Amino acid sequence: MTGRVQVDPQRAFAEIAEFNRTLAQGLSLLDKTRDRDVQIATTPKREVFRQDKTVLYHYEPMAKREVKVPVLVVYGLIGRYTMADLQEDRSLMRNMLGQGVDLYVVDWGSPTRTDRWLTLDDYIDGYLHECI
């Protein structure tokens, strides 16, 4: 036994028209947005270590320290740690800081041709070891 799907053509047309209006507004907004208008990774932090392109940041506390063990966020080599701190109301970093976590993050930097011979051992036993 199969159920019949009933579609009201006028309602469907109205929904499609509204979707198209919303999509056009979004595209217009994106077209007007410039890189200088977008601020990401704005949670206050300070550089505490640097070696080559690798940087270790320590975030400024936002609440009384509740967690005794510091947390080190090590983001992947592809992608950036800024994905966890996109904007103030969508930030893993701010959320953890608000819960009293003592927070550090490693930024591997942007790789270039000069990094093509680096191995995982270089990153783990070299750069990451020095950060810790």
JSON list of C-alpha atoms in Angstrom, two decimals:
[
{"chain": "A", "resi": 1, "resn": "MET", "atom": "CA", "xyz": [0.00, 0.00, 0.00]},
{"chain": "A", "resi": 2, "resn": "THR", "atom": "CA", "xyz": [1.47, 3.33, -0.99]},
{"chain": "A", "resi": 3, "resn": "GLY", "atom": "CA", "xyz": [0.38, 6.71, 0.31]},
{"chain": "A", "resi": 4, "resn": "ARG", "atom": "CA", "xyz": [-0.44, 9.51, -2.03]},
{"chain": "A", "resi": 5, "resn": "VAL", "atom": "CA", "xyz": [1.40, 12.77, -1.73]},
{"chain": "A", "resi": 6, "resn": "GLN", "atom": "CA", "xyz": [-0.80, 15.74, -2.26]},
{"chain": "A", "resi": 7, "resn": "VAL", "atom": "CA", "xyz": [0.82, 19.01, -3.24]},
{"chain": "A", "resi": 8, "resn": "ASP", "atom": "CA", "xyz": [-0.97, 22.31, -3.35]},
{"chain": "A", "resi": 9, "resn": "PRO", "atom": "CA", "xyz": [0.57, 23.92, -6.47]},
{"chain": "A", "resi": 10, "resn": "GLN", "atom": "CA", "xyz": [-0.05, 27.50, -5.31]},
{"chain": "A", "resi": 11, "resn": "ARG", "atom": "CA", "xyz": [1.52, 26.84, -1.91]},
{"chain": "A", "resi": 12, "resn": "ALA", "atom": "CA", "xyz": [4.50, 25.07, -3.51]},
{"chain": "A", "resi": 13, "resn": "PHE", "atom": "CA", "xyz": [4.96, 27.98, -5.92]},
{"chain": "A", "resi": 14, "resn": "ALA", "atom": "CA", "xyz": [4.83, 30.48, -3.02]},
{"chain": "A", "resi": 15, "resn": "GLU", "atom": "CA", "xyz": [7.45, 28.49, -1.07]},
{"chain": "A", "resi": 16, "resn": "ILE", "atom": "CA", "xyz": [9.75, 28.34, -4.10]},
{"chain": "A", "resi": 17, "resn": "ALA", "atom": "CA", "xyz": [9.34, 32.08, -4.69]},
{"chain": "A", "resi": 18, "resn": "GLU", "atom": "CA", "xyz": [10.15, 32.83, -1.02]},
{"chain": "A", "resi": 19, "resn": "PHE", "atom": "CA", "xyz": [13.21, 30.55, -1.19]},
{"chain": "A", "resi": 20, "resn": "ASN", "atom": "CA", "xyz": [14.41, 32.37, -4.31]},
{"chain": "A", "resi": 21, "resn": "ARG", "atom": "CA", "xyz": [13.98, 35.77, -2.61]},
{"chain": "A", "resi": 22, "resn": "THR", "atom": "CA", "xyz": [15.92, 34.60, 0.45]},
{"chain": "A", "resi": 23, "resn": "LEU", "atom": "CA", "xyz": [18.65, 33.09, -1.73]},
{"chain": "A", "resi": 24, "resn": "ALA", "atom": "CA", "xyz": [18.97, 36.32, -3.74]},
{"chain": "A", "resi": 25, "resn": "GLN", "atom": "CA", "xyz": [19.27, 38.37, -0.52]},
{"chain": "A", "resi": 26, "resn": "GLY", "atom": "CA", "xyz": [21.99, 36.03, 0.77]},
{"chain": "A", "resi": 27, "resn": "LEU", "atom": "CA", "xyz": [23.93, 36.18, -2.49]},
{"chain": "A", "resi": 28, "resn": "SER", "atom": "CA", "xyz": [23.68, 39.97, -2.51]},
{"chain": "A", "resi": 29, "resn": "LEU", "atom": "CA", "xyz": [25.04, 40.12, 1.03]},
{"chain": "A", "resi": 30, "resn": "LEU", "atom": "CA", "xyz": [27.92, 37.78, 0.17]},
{"chain": "A", "resi": 31, "resn": "ASP", "atom": "CA", "xyz": [28.72, 39.86, -2.91]},
{"chain": "A", "resi": 32, "resn": "LYS", "atom": "CA", "xyz": [29.04, 43.00, -0.76]},
{"chain": "A", "resi": 33, "resn": "THR", "atom": "CA", "xyz": [31.13, 41.32, 1.95]},
{"chain": "A", "resi": 34, "resn": "ARG", "atom": "CA", "xyz": [34.89, 41.87, 1.71]},
{"chain": "A", "resi": 35, "resn": "ASP", "atom": "CA", "xyz": [37.67, 40.06, 3.57]},
{"chain": "A", "resi": 36, "resn": "ARG", "atom": "CA", "xyz": [38.32, 43.16, 5.65]},
{"chain": "A", "resi": 37, "resn": "ASP", "atom": "CA", "xyz": [34.70, 43.03, 6.87]},
{"chain": "A", "resi": 38, "resn": "VAL", "atom": "CA", "xyz": [35.05, 39.53, 8.33]},
{"chain": "A", "resi": 39, "resn": "GLN", "atom": "CA", "xyz": [36.84, 39.07, 11.64]},
{"chain": "A", "resi": 40, "resn": "ILE", "atom": "CA", "xyz": [37.55, 35.51, 12.77]},
{"chain": "A", "resi": 41, "resn": "ALA", "atom": "CA", "xyz": [39.56, 34.14, 15.69]},
{"chain": "A", "resi": 42, "resn": "THR", "atom": "CA", "xyz": [38.95, 37.27, 17.77]},
{"chain": "A", "resi": 43, "resn": "THR", "atom": "CA", "xyz": [39.15, 35.57, 21.17]},
{"chain": "A", "resi": 44, "resn": "PRO", "atom": "CA", "xyz": [42.01, 37.31, 23.05]},
{"chain": "A", "resi": 45, "resn": "LYS", "atom": "CA", "xyz": [45.24, 35.30, 23.06]},
{"chain": "A", "resi": 46, "resn": "ARG", "atom": "CA", "xyz": [48.96, 35.90, 23.19]},
{"chain": "A", "resi": 47, "resn": "GLU", "atom": "CA", "xyz": [51.86, 34.22, 21.48]},
{"chain": "A", "resi": 48, "resn": "VAL", "atom": "CA", "xyz": [53.96, 32.25, 23.96]},
{"chain": "A", "resi": 49, "resn": "PHE", "atom": "CA", "xyz": [56.21, 30.25, 21.61]},
{"chain": "A", "resi": 50, "resn": "ARG", "atom": "CA", "xyz": [57.27, 30.32, 17.96]},
{"chain": "A", "resi": 51, "resn": "GLN", "atom": "CA", "xyz": [59.46, 28.02, 15.92]},
{"chain": "A", "resi": 52, "resn": "ASP", "atom": "CA", "xyz": [59.55, 28.46, 12.15]},
{"chain": "A", "resi": 53, "resn": "LYS", "atom": "CA", "xyz": [55.86, 28.74, 11.14]},
{"chain": "A", "resi": 54, "resn": "THR", "atom": "CA", "xyz": [54.52, 26.98, 14.22]},
{"chain": "A", "resi": 55, "resn": "VAL", "atom": "CA", "xyz": [53.05, 29.26, 16.89]},
{"chain": "A", "resi": 56, "resn": "LEU", "atom": "CA", "xyz": [51.71, 28.36, 20.34]},
{"chain": "A", "resi": 57, "resn": "TYR", "atom": "CA", "xyz": [49.02, 30.71, 21.66]},
{"chain": "A", "resi": 58, "resn": "HIS", "atom": "CA", "xyz": [47.67, 31.01, 25.20]},
{"chain": "A", "resi": 59, "resn": "TYR", "atom": "CA", "xyz": [44.13, 32.36, 25.50]},
{"chain": "A", "resi": 60, "resn": "GLU", "atom": "CA", "xyz": [43.28, 35.03, 28.04]},
{"chain": "A", "resi": 61, "resn": "PRO", "atom": "CA", "xyz": [41.05, 33.65, 30.83]},
{"chain": "A", "resi": 62, "resn": "MET", "atom": "CA", "xyz": [37.36, 34.56, 30.67]},
{"chain": "A", "resi": 63, "resn": "ALA", "atom": "CA", "xyz": [36.25, 32.90, 33.90]},
{"chain": "A", "resi": 64, "resn": "LYS", "atom": "CA", "xyz": [37.70, 31.60, 37.14]},
{"chain": "A", "resi": 65, "resn": "ARG", "atom": "CA", "xyz": [39.89, 28.60, 36.39]},
{"chain": "A", "resi": 66, "resn": "GLU", "atom": "CA", "xyz": [37.75, 25.54, 37.12]},
{"chain": "A", "resi": 67, "resn": "VAL", "atom": "CA", "xyz": [39.72, 22.88, 35.24]},
{"chain": "A", "resi": 68, "resn": "LYS", "atom": "CA", "xyz": [43.09, 22.11, 36.83]},
{"chain": "A", "resi": 69, "resn": "VAL", "atom": "CA", "xyz": [44.77, 20.57, 33.78]},
{"chain": "A", "resi": 70, "resn": "PRO", "atom": "CA", "xyz": [45.47, 22.95, 30.87]},
{"chain": "A", "resi": 71, "resn": "VAL", "atom": "CA", "xyz": [44.02, 21.98, 27.48]},
{"chain": "A", "resi": 72, "resn": "LEU", "atom": "CA", "xyz": [46.13, 22.09, 24.32]},
{"chain": "A", "resi": 73, "resn": "VAL", "atom": "CA", "xyz": [44.15, 22.20, 21.08]},
{"chain": "A", "resi": 74, "resn": "VAL", "atom": "CA", "xyz": [46.17, 20.74, 18.21]},
{"chain": "A", "resi": 75, "resn": "TYR", "atom": "CA", "xyz": [44.28, 21.31, 14.99]},
{"chain": "A", "resi": 76, "resn": "GLY", "atom": "CA", "xyz": [45.10, 19.33, 11.85]},
{"chain": "A", "resi": 77, "resn": "LEU", "atom": "CA", "xyz": [47.90, 20.28, 9.49]},
{"chain": "A", "resi": 78, "resn": "ILE", "atom": "CA", "xyz": [45.26, 20.93, 6.84]},
{"chain": "A", "resi": 79, "resn": "GLY", "atom": "CA", "xyz": [42.77, 23.52, 7.99]},
{"chain": "A", "resi": 80, "resn": "ARG", "atom": "CA", "xyz": [43.27, 26.17, 10.61]},
{"chain": "A", "resi": 81, "resn": "TYR", "atom": "CA", "xyz": [42.57, 26.46, 14.32]},
{"chain": "A", "resi": 82, "resn": "THR", "atom": "CA", "xyz": [40.46, 29.51, 13.46]},
{"chain": "A", "resi": 83, "resn": "MET", "atom": "CA", "xyz": [37.65, 27.11, 12.51]},
{"chain": "A", "resi": 84, "resn": "ALA", "atom": "CA", "xyz": [37.10, 26.60, 16.26]},
{"chain": "A", "resi": 85, "resn": "ASP", "atom": "CA", "xyz": [36.86, 30.38, 16.82]},
{"chain": "A", "resi": 86, "resn": "LEU", "atom": "CA", "xyz": [34.77, 31.68, 13.93]},
{"chain": "A", "resi": 87, "resn": "GLN", "atom": "CA", "xyz": [32.83, 34.41, 15.69]},
{"chain": "A", "resi": 88, "resn": "GLU", "atom": "CA", "xyz": [31.98, 35.41, 19.26]},
{"chain": "A", "resi": 89, "resn": "ASP", "atom": "CA", "xyz": [28.69, 33.52, 19.42]},
{"chain": "A", "resi": 90, "resn": "ARG", "atom": "CA", "xyz": [30.07, 30.48, 17.55]},
{"chain": "A", "resi": 91, "resn": "SER", "atom": "CA", "xyz": [33.36, 29.76, 19.22]},
{"chain": "A", "resi": 92, "resn": "LEU", "atom": "CA", "xyz": [34.54, 26.52, 20.79]},
{"chain": "A", "resi": 93, "resn": "MET", "atom": "CA", "xyz": [37.45, 28.48, 22.30]},
{"chain": "A", "resi": 94, "resn": "ARG", "atom": "CA", "xyz": [35.20, 31.06, 24.01]},
{"chain": "A", "resi": 95, "resn": "ASN", "atom": "CA", "xyz": [32.93, 28.28, 25.24]},
{"chain": "A", "resi": 96, "resn": "MET", "atom": "CA", "xyz": [35.83, 26.42, 26.90]},
{"chain": "A", "resi": 97, "resn": "LEU", "atom": "CA", "xyz": [37.26, 29.64, 28.34]},
{"chain": "A", "resi": 98, "resn": "GLY", "atom": "CA", "xyz": [33.84, 30.48, 29.75]},
{"chain": "A", "resi": 99, "resn": "GLN", "atom": "CA", "xyz": [33.91, 27.15, 31.58]},
{"chain": "A", "resi": 100, "resn": "GLY", "atom": "CA", "xyz": [37.22, 27.96, 33.25]},
{"chain": "A", "resi": 101, "resn": "VAL", "atom": "CA", "xyz": [39.58, 26.01, 30.98]},
{"chain": "A", "resi": 102, "resn": "ASP", "atom": "CA", "xyz": [43.23, 27.13, 30.76]},
{"chain": "A", "resi": 103, "resn": "LEU", "atom": "CA", "xyz": [43.52, 26.97, 26.98]},
{"chain": "A", "resi": 104, "resn": "TYR", "atom": "CA", "xyz": [46.39, 26.79, 24.49]},
{"chain": "A", "resi": 105, "resn": "VAL", "atom": "CA", "xyz": [46.29, 26.24, 20.73]},
{"chain": "A", "resi": 106, "resn": "VAL", "atom": "CA", "xyz": [48.92, 25.31, 18.15]},
{"chain": "A", "resi": 107, "resn": "ASP", "atom": "CA", "xyz": [48.88, 27.13, 14.81]},
{"chain": "A", "resi": 108, "resn": "TRP", "atom": "CA", "xyz": [50.96, 25.26, 12.23]},
{"chain": "A", "resi": 109, "resn": "GLY", "atom": "CA", "xyz": [50.96, 28.21, 9.84]},
{"chain": "A", "resi": 110, "resn": "SER", "atom": "CA", "xyz": [50.47, 27.95, 6.09]},
{"chain": "A", "resi": 111, "resn": "PRO", "atom": "CA", "xyz": [52.70, 25.40, 4.38]},
{"chain": "A", "resi": 112, "resn": "THR", "atom": "CA", "xyz": [54.81, 26.32, 1.37]},
{"chain": "A", "resi": 113, "resn": "ARG", "atom": "CA", "xyz": [57.13, 24.40, -0.94]},
{"chain": "A", "resi": 114, "resn": "THR", "atom": "CA", "xyz": [59.89, 24.73, 1.64]},
{"chain": "A", "resi": 115, "resn": "ASP", "atom": "CA", "xyz": [57.88, 22.46, 3.96]},
{"chain": "A", "resi": 116, "resn": "ARG", "atom": "CA", "xyz": [57.50, 19.60, 1.48]},
{"chain": "A", "resi": 117, "resn": "TRP", "atom": "CA", "xyz": [60.20, 17.52, 3.17]},
{"chain": "A", "resi": 118, "resn": "LEU", "atom": "CA", "xyz": [58.75, 17.80, 6.68]},
{"chain": "A", "resi": 119, "resn": "THR", "atom": "CA", "xyz": [57.43, 14.52, 8.09]},
{"chain": "A", "resi": 120, "resn": "LEU", "atom": "CA", "xyz": [54.88, 13.76, 10.78]},
{"chain": "A", "resi": 121, "resn": "ASP", "atom": "CA", "xyz": [57.85, 12.98, 13.00]},
{"chain": "A", "resi": 122, "resn": "ASP", "atom": "CA", "xyz": [59.10, 16.54, 12.47]},
{"chain": "A", "resi": 123, "resn": "TYR", "atom": "CA", "xyz": [55.73, 17.94, 13.49]},
{"chain": "A", "resi": 124, "resn": "ILE", "atom": "CA", "xyz": [55.09, 15.61, 16.44]},
{"chain": "A", "resi": 125, "resn": "ASP", "atom": "CA", "xyz": [58.55, 15.01, 17.91]},
{"chain": "A", "resi": 126, "resn": "GLY", "atom": "CA", "xyz": [59.82, 18.41, 16.85]},
{"chain": "A", "resi": 127, "resn": "TYR", "atom": "CA", "xyz": [57.35, 21.30, 16.82]},
{"chain": "A", "resi": 128, "resn": "LEU", "atom": "CA", "xyz": [54.65, 19.78, 19.05]},
{"chain": "A", "resi": 129, "resn": "HIS", "atom": "CA", "xyz": [57.21, 18.51, 21.55]},
{"chain": "A", "resi": 130, "resn": "GLU", "atom": "CA", "xyz": [58.65, 22.02, 21.84]},
{"chain": "A", "resi": 131, "resn": "CYS", "atom": "CA", "xyz": [55.16, 23.49, 22.33]},
{"chain": "A", "resi": 132, "resn": "ILE", "atom": "CA", "xyz": [54.49, 21.14, 25.24]}
]
